[in-house]
Each structure stands twice: as structure tokens, then as C-alpha cells.
Amino acid sequence: MPVTTKAIVISALKYGEADLIVKAYTFSDGLKTYMLKGVLKSRKGKFKASLFQPLTQLEIVAKHRGKGTMEYLQDARVAHHYENLHTDVVKSALIMFLAEVLRNSIQEEEANPPLFNYLENSFIILDQTEQIGNFHLLFLLRLSGFLGFSPEASQKDLACFNLLEGSFQEFSTNEYCIEGENLEILRRFLGINFDELSRIKLNQSSRRNFLNMLLLYYELHIEGFKKPRSLSVFNEIFS
């Protein structure tokens, strides 16, 4: 039975001469993979490759047979048209980076409406805002909550934060306990929304160090997570 659902493109990988393997996070069934035959060569086909740019928001009709299978996509259309997310050079670099993080982070083939809504709304905010310097930091920090390892913030005034345990502590107990500037930045980001980001002023070095800390946090809590290959390009553009 075909299902009609909203979906967010995570990645599109060329396969052979003309095919695409598309991973998308769907509202109805979580992460799904679709094989699109001939999409890169056919001018008269149902699908255009431009539909499957990273983080594009779609409404799709698909047959979902089960977990771990390549699914069949019957129809797709853009559900939300971004203004500049794919045309602004800096935002384009940012979404490539975020899409790679999502590809390394999301593995469940089951519905998670709160996570889908978070992604959907976050990318609309990113498209509409001009203040994007700290967006990815708050995005990753808040995403960790939907993935099950949000920092426990009830005692955020304690002396250090244990990345391994995901909690604040009175004193350091292992090599993954952070103090100093990264700790102060973490405290400032906890509990704020995207419309409050302009209050946090960070220089290039501080932003990069905090991002590296967040990526380590992901590595510690998601099996198989690797730093995005796009990180070096992303850092270059944001420098």
C-alpha cells in the first residue's frame, strides 16, 4: 500500500551512470533508502535530480516494504521552497555539513515525529535567517536530545562537564571532562532558542573548538559516528 508522507533528503549518491540512491528521513517511517533509475540521464522522467539536494523538504508517495530494503518512490514534489539555502555559498556549505552529520547520526527506520518536526522547522529557520555563525552549534546540541543523549543540565553550575556521561560534575573523573571556555560556551547554549543566537558572540577559534567538542560528544554516544568529511571545507568557508 503506497504511503504519502513528508520527507527530508539526507543524501543522494550517484550509482552507475544514471541512477541515484537517495536516503531520506520520512515522517511516516524514519530513515528510508530509494533507488531512482535513470534520473541523471532522462529529461522526460518523473524525477529531476534537483529534487534531491541535501535537506530538501519533499512530499513523497512511496511503497515501504520493510526495514533494511531499498524502497520504491512513486512520486515526489517540493513541500517547502527554500529562499536561499541552496544558492547562498555559506549556507550551502553549512547544509552539506549538517546533512553529513545527519547521515552519520540517524539510523532508525521508524517514525519519530518530534525529530522530524525539529529538522523541518530548523531548516526553515536557517533559510530565513542571516545570522548563521552559531546556528550549527545550537542545532547539534539540540539534536542530541532527539537522539537520546542531551546534556543533563539541572546542575550546569558545577565545575566540569563529562562528555562520556552527558552530565555536569564537581570534579574531573576522566579525559572526557571539559572545563574552561568550552564549558562556559556550553552553559550559554543550554536552554536557548535559535532566535536568541545573536546574543552569543564567539570568535573563529572558539567556535571551531566548541564544534570539535560537540563532534567528539557525538562520537562517544553514537556507535560508528565519524567526523564529517566536509568538516575541513566547512571550516575553510567559515574562517
mmCIF file of C-alpha atoms in Angstrom:
data_model
loop_
_atom_site.group_PDB
_atom_site.id
_atom_site.type_symbol
_atom_site.label_atom_id
_atom_site.label_comp_id
_atom_site.label_asym_id
_atom_site.label_seq_id
_atom_site.Cartn_x
_atom_site.Cartn_y
_atom_site.Cartn_z
ATOM 1 C CA MET A 1 0.000 0.000 0.000
ATOM 2 C CA PRO A 2 1.550 3.347 -1.021
ATOM 3 C CA VAL A 3 2.165 5.872 1.726
ATOM 4 C CA THR A 4 2.079 9.641 1.310
ATOM 5 C CA THR A 5 4.440 11.365 3.700
ATOM 6 C CA LYS A 6 6.711 14.334 4.211
ATOM 7 C CA ALA A 7 10.416 13.603 3.791
ATOM 8 C CA ILE A 8 13.740 15.420 4.167
ATOM 9 C CA VAL A 9 16.571 14.445 1.833
ATOM 10 C CA ILE A 10 19.678 13.356 3.720
ATOM 11 C CA SER A 11 21.890 12.294 0.811
ATOM 12 C CA ALA A 12 21.839 11.404 -2.873
ATOM 13 C CA LEU A 13 24.630 9.154 -4.172
ATOM 14 C CA LYS A 14 25.259 8.552 -7.852
ATOM 15 C CA TYR A 15 25.056 4.856 -8.721
ATOM 16 C CA GLY A 16 26.332 3.709 -12.076
ATOM 17 C CA GLU A 17 25.916 6.086 -14.982
ATOM 18 C CA ALA A 18 22.410 7.381 -14.413
ATOM 19 C CA ASP A 19 20.922 6.176 -11.122
ATOM 20 C CA LEU A 20 20.648 7.788 -7.713
ATOM 21 C CA ILE A 21 20.485 6.179 -4.298
ATOM 22 C CA VAL A 22 18.580 8.629 -2.108
ATOM 23 C CA LYS A 23 18.387 8.492 1.674
ATOM 24 C CA ALA A 24 15.532 10.494 3.154
ATOM 25 C CA TYR A 25 14.157 10.944 6.643
ATOM 26 C CA THR A 26 10.404 10.434 6.439
ATOM 27 C CA PHE A 27 7.689 11.496 8.825
ATOM 28 C CA SER A 28 5.903 8.158 8.497
ATOM 29 C CA ASP A 29 8.747 5.644 8.733
ATOM 30 C CA GLY A 30 12.011 7.308 9.733
ATOM 31 C CA LEU A 31 15.079 6.765 7.557
ATOM 32 C CA LYS A 32 14.387 5.234 4.118
ATOM 33 C CA THR A 33 16.535 4.491 1.063
ATOM 34 C CA TYR A 34 15.272 4.755 -2.509
ATOM 35 C CA MET A 35 16.778 3.655 -5.820
ATOM 36 C CA LEU A 36 15.927 6.090 -8.622
ATOM 37 C CA LYS A 37 16.648 4.547 -12.008
ATOM 38 C CA GLY A 38 17.845 6.731 -14.860
ATOM 39 C CA VAL A 39 17.191 10.011 -13.082
ATOM 40 C CA LEU A 40 20.547 11.525 -14.097
ATOM 41 C CA LYS A 41 20.038 10.986 -17.836
ATOM 42 C CA SER A 42 16.326 11.138 -18.548
ATOM 43 C CA ARG A 43 14.962 14.589 -19.367
ATOM 44 C CA LYS A 44 11.383 13.375 -19.548
ATOM 45 C CA GLY A 45 11.359 11.247 -16.426
ATOM 46 C CA LYS A 46 9.166 11.776 -13.414
ATOM 47 C CA PHE A 47 12.030 12.924 -11.173
ATOM 48 C CA LYS A 48 14.619 15.658 -11.588
ATOM 49 C CA ALA A 49 17.935 15.352 -9.788
ATOM 50 C CA SER A 50 17.459 18.849 -8.354
ATOM 51 C CA LEU A 51 14.639 17.466 -6.184
ATOM 52 C CA PHE A 52 17.183 15.535 -4.146
ATOM 53 C CA GLN A 53 19.599 18.219 -2.987
ATOM 54 C CA PRO A 54 20.579 17.829 0.684
ATOM 55 C CA LEU A 55 17.893 18.835 3.182
ATOM 56 C CA THR A 56 15.248 19.489 0.515
ATOM 57 C CA GLN A 57 11.801 19.099 2.043
ATOM 58 C CA LEU A 58 9.538 16.879 -0.039
ATOM 59 C CA GLU A 59 6.146 15.312 -0.041
ATOM 60 C CA ILE A 60 6.506 11.818 -1.452
ATOM 61 C CA VAL A 61 4.404 8.826 -2.394
ATOM 62 C CA ALA A 62 6.295 5.593 -1.808
ATOM 63 C CA LYS A 63 5.959 1.886 -1.237
ATOM 64 C CA HIS A 64 7.683 0.949 2.006
ATOM 65 C CA ARG A 65 8.172 -2.808 2.120
ATOM 66 C CA GLY A 66 10.096 -3.085 5.368
ATOM 67 C CA LYS A 67 13.287 -2.373 7.258
ATOM 68 C CA GLY A 68 16.621 -2.781 5.523
ATOM 69 C CA THR A 69 15.224 -2.785 1.990
ATOM 70 C CA MET A 70 15.635 -0.458 -0.992
ATOM 71 C CA GLU A 71 12.267 1.253 -1.328
ATOM 72 C CA TYR A 72 10.262 2.333 -4.380
ATOM 73 C CA LEU A 73 9.474 6.021 -4.865
ATOM 74 C CA GLN A 74 6.337 6.669 -6.909
ATOM 75 C CA ASP A 75 6.117 10.446 -6.755
ATOM 76 C CA ALA A 76 7.854 13.444 -5.160
ATOM 77 C CA ARG A 77 7.315 17.179 -5.065
ATOM 78 C CA VAL A 78 8.842 20.024 -3.090
ATOM 79 C CA ALA A 79 6.851 20.604 0.082
ATOM 80 C CA HIS A 80 8.680 23.775 1.116
ATOM 81 C CA HIS A 81 10.575 26.017 -1.278
ATOM 82 C CA TYR A 82 13.708 27.476 0.333
ATOM 83 C CA GLU A 83 14.642 31.050 -0.499
ATOM 84 C CA ASN A 84 18.438 30.759 -0.499
ATOM 85 C CA LEU A 85 19.506 27.613 1.330
ATOM 86 C CA HIS A 86 20.916 26.035 -1.830
ATOM 87 C CA THR A 87 22.119 29.223 -3.537
ATOM 88 C CA ASP A 88 23.936 31.089 -0.757
ATOM 89 C CA VAL A 89 27.546 29.833 -0.734
ATOM 90 C CA VAL A 90 27.961 29.836 3.042
ATOM 91 C CA LYS A 91 24.561 28.264 3.732
ATOM 92 C CA SER A 92 25.239 25.627 1.078
ATOM 93 C CA ALA A 93 28.445 24.633 2.864
ATOM 94 C CA LEU A 94 26.563 24.544 6.143
ATOM 95 C CA ILE A 95 23.792 22.265 4.869
ATOM 96 C CA MET A 96 26.315 19.887 3.297
ATOM 97 C CA PHE A 97 27.960 19.607 6.704
ATOM 98 C CA LEU A 98 24.672 19.186 8.588
ATOM 99 C CA ALA A 99 23.389 16.623 6.093
ATOM 100 C CA GLU A 100 26.545 14.569 6.586
ATOM 101 C CA VAL A 101 26.131 14.729 10.361
ATOM 102 C CA LEU A 102 22.553 13.500 9.970
ATOM 103 C CA ARG A 103 23.660 10.687 7.665
ATOM 104 C CA ASN A 104 26.140 9.560 10.327
ATOM 105 C CA SER A 105 23.678 10.007 13.199
ATOM 106 C CA ILE A 106 20.205 8.826 12.197
ATOM 107 C CA GLN A 107 19.846 5.091 11.763
ATOM 108 C CA GLU A 108 16.318 4.199 12.895
ATOM 109 C CA GLU A 109 13.747 3.084 10.321
ATOM 110 C CA GLU A 110 10.807 4.045 12.476
ATOM 111 C CA ALA A 111 8.686 7.136 12.897
ATOM 112 C CA ASN A 112 9.900 9.838 15.267
ATOM 113 C CA PRO A 113 7.584 12.837 14.756
ATOM 114 C CA PRO A 114 9.350 15.121 17.275
ATOM 115 C CA LEU A 115 12.691 14.620 15.491
ATOM 116 C CA PHE A 116 11.155 15.139 12.068
ATOM 117 C CA ASN A 117 9.416 18.331 13.203
ATOM 118 C CA TYR A 118 12.654 19.605 14.709
ATOM 119 C CA LEU A 119 14.548 19.077 11.458
ATOM 120 C CA GLU A 120 11.756 20.545 9.348
ATOM 121 C CA ASN A 121 11.454 23.709 11.431
ATOM 122 C CA SER A 122 15.210 24.155 11.929
ATOM 123 C CA PHE A 123 15.964 24.200 8.209
ATOM 124 C CA ILE A 124 13.194 26.703 7.556
ATOM 125 C CA ILE A 125 14.699 28.928 10.253
ATOM 126 C CA LEU A 126 18.171 28.535 8.722
ATOM 127 C CA ASP A 127 16.807 29.509 5.310
ATOM 128 C CA GLN A 128 15.176 32.638 6.671
ATOM 129 C CA THR A 129 17.920 33.904 8.975
ATOM 130 C CA GLU A 130 21.013 35.943 8.158
ATOM 131 C CA GLN A 131 22.766 35.296 11.487
ATOM 132 C CA ILE A 132 24.088 31.790 10.850
ATOM 133 C CA GLY A 133 27.513 31.820 12.514
ATOM 134 C CA ASN A 134 26.399 29.828 15.565
ATOM 135 C CA PHE A 135 23.432 28.016 14.033
ATOM 136 C CA HIS A 136 25.186 24.664 13.612
ATOM 137 C CA LEU A 137 26.364 24.658 17.226
ATOM 138 C CA LEU A 138 22.892 25.032 18.688
ATOM 139 C CA PHE A 139 21.459 22.705 16.033
ATOM 140 C CA LEU A 140 23.828 19.882 17.026
ATOM 141 C CA LEU A 141 23.378 20.484 20.732
ATOM 142 C CA ARG A 142 19.585 20.331 20.475
ATOM 143 C CA LEU A 143 19.685 17.414 18.024
ATOM 144 C CA SER A 144 21.498 15.343 20.658
ATOM 145 C CA GLY A 145 18.331 15.447 22.747
ATOM 146 C CA PHE A 146 16.217 13.922 19.983
ATOM 147 C CA LEU A 147 18.877 11.240 19.508
ATOM 148 C CA GLY A 148 18.842 10.335 23.187
ATOM 149 C CA PHE A 149 21.948 11.914 24.711
ATOM 150 C CA SER A 150 21.081 15.502 25.568
ATOM 151 C CA PRO A 151 23.322 17.056 28.237
ATOM 152 C CA GLU A 152 21.701 16.783 31.649
ATOM 153 C CA ALA A 153 21.577 20.461 32.575
ATOM 154 C CA SER A 154 19.994 20.582 36.020
ATOM 155 C CA GLN A 155 23.410 21.136 37.665
ATOM 156 C CA LYS A 156 25.119 23.156 34.961
ATOM 157 C CA ASP A 157 26.897 25.367 37.501
ATOM 158 C CA LEU A 158 29.174 22.512 38.585
ATOM 159 C CA ALA A 159 32.888 22.688 37.771
ATOM 160 C CA CYS A 160 33.058 20.496 34.653
ATOM 161 C CA PHE A 161 31.022 18.589 32.085
ATOM 162 C CA ASN A 162 31.615 14.890 31.471
ATOM 163 C CA LEU A 163 31.148 14.192 27.742
ATOM 164 C CA LEU A 164 31.105 10.450 28.355
ATOM 165 C CA GLU A 165 28.317 10.618 30.944
ATOM 166 C CA GLY A 166 26.496 13.616 29.489
ATOM 167 C CA SER A 167 26.331 15.384 32.838
ATOM 168 C CA PHE A 168 27.929 18.152 34.897
ATOM 169 C CA GLN A 169 30.183 17.173 37.822
ATOM 170 C CA GLU A 170 32.002 18.715 40.750
ATOM 171 C CA PHE A 171 35.410 17.487 39.574
ATOM 172 C CA SER A 172 37.060 15.748 36.623
ATOM 173 C CA THR A 173 36.952 11.934 36.611
ATOM 174 C CA ASN A 174 38.249 11.071 33.125
ATOM 175 C CA GLU A 175 39.845 12.501 29.990
ATOM 176 C CA TYR A 176 36.450 13.475 28.582
ATOM 177 C CA CYS A 177 35.654 16.033 31.268
ATOM 178 C CA ILE A 178 35.732 19.579 29.874
ATOM 179 C CA GLU A 179 36.426 22.818 31.675
ATOM 180 C CA GLY A 180 37.399 26.346 30.662
ATOM 181 C CA GLU A 181 36.000 28.136 27.608
ATOM 182 C CA ASN A 182 34.135 25.172 26.111
ATOM 183 C CA LEU A 183 32.348 24.649 29.408
ATOM 184 C CA GLU A 184 31.295 28.298 29.556
ATOM 185 C CA ILE A 185 30.036 28.204 25.956
ATOM 186 C CA LEU A 186 28.068 25.031 26.658
ATOM 187 C CA ARG A 187 26.353 26.699 29.599
ATOM 188 C CA ARG A 188 25.394 29.667 27.401
ATOM 189 C CA PHE A 189 23.862 27.478 24.696
ATOM 190 C CA LEU A 190 21.800 25.297 27.011
ATOM 191 C CA GLY A 191 18.147 26.294 27.097
ATOM 192 C CA ILE A 192 18.194 28.966 24.369
ATOM 193 C CA ASN A 193 16.304 29.037 21.069
ATOM 194 C CA PHE A 194 17.510 29.886 17.568
ATOM 195 C CA ASP A 195 16.092 33.420 17.789
ATOM 196 C CA GLU A 196 18.409 34.093 20.738
ATOM 197 C CA LEU A 197 21.644 33.103 18.984
ATOM 198 C CA SER A 198 22.652 36.682 18.208
ATOM 199 C CA ARG A 199 23.333 37.194 21.928
ATOM 200 C CA ILE A 200 26.237 34.727 21.831
ATOM 201 C CA LYS A 201 29.416 36.258 20.396
ATOM 202 C CA LEU A 202 32.194 33.819 19.507
ATOM 203 C CA ASN A 203 35.400 34.278 17.559
ATOM 204 C CA GLN A 204 36.522 31.798 14.911
ATOM 205 C CA SER A 205 38.803 29.844 17.224
ATOM 206 C CA SER A 206 36.209 29.476 19.984
ATOM 207 C CA ARG A 207 33.533 28.393 17.522
ATOM 208 C CA ARG A 208 35.790 25.772 15.951
ATOM 209 C CA ASN A 209 36.931 24.370 19.307
ATOM 210 C CA PHE A 210 33.369 24.081 20.544
ATOM 211 C CA LEU A 211 32.299 22.362 17.319
ATOM 212 C CA ASN A 212 35.104 19.818 17.696
ATOM 213 C CA MET A 213 33.927 19.174 21.235
ATOM 214 C CA LEU A 214 30.357 18.586 20.041
ATOM 215 C CA LEU A 215 31.545 16.177 17.358
ATOM 216 C CA LEU A 216 33.514 14.252 19.986
ATOM 217 C CA TYR A 217 30.346 14.137 22.081
ATOM 218 C CA TYR A 218 28.557 12.553 19.117
ATOM 219 C CA GLU A 219 31.380 10.055 18.603
ATOM 220 C CA LEU A 220 31.106 8.979 22.226
ATOM 221 C CA HIS A 221 27.349 8.410 22.090
ATOM 222 C CA ILE A 222 26.630 7.137 18.552
ATOM 223 C CA GLU A 223 28.211 3.870 17.536
ATOM 224 C CA GLY A 224 30.141 4.247 14.289
ATOM 225 C CA PHE A 225 29.829 8.022 14.138
ATOM 226 C CA LYS A 226 32.693 9.693 12.277
ATOM 227 C CA LYS A 227 33.610 13.309 11.848
ATOM 228 C CA PRO A 228 32.100 14.579 8.592
ATOM 229 C CA ARG A 229 34.466 14.595 5.635
ATOM 230 C CA SER A 230 33.047 18.013 4.745
ATOM 231 C CA LEU A 231 34.351 19.479 8.033
ATOM 232 C CA SER A 232 37.573 20.858 6.522
ATOM 233 C CA VAL A 233 35.702 22.603 3.685
ATOM 234 C CA PHE A 234 33.126 23.872 6.134
ATOM 235 C CA ASN A 235 35.823 25.315 8.419
ATOM 236 C CA GLU A 236 37.556 26.936 5.450
ATOM 237 C CA ILE A 237 34.408 28.731 4.329
ATOM 238 C CA PHE A 238 33.514 29.797 7.853
ATOM 239 C CA SER A 239 37.031 31.080 8.605
#
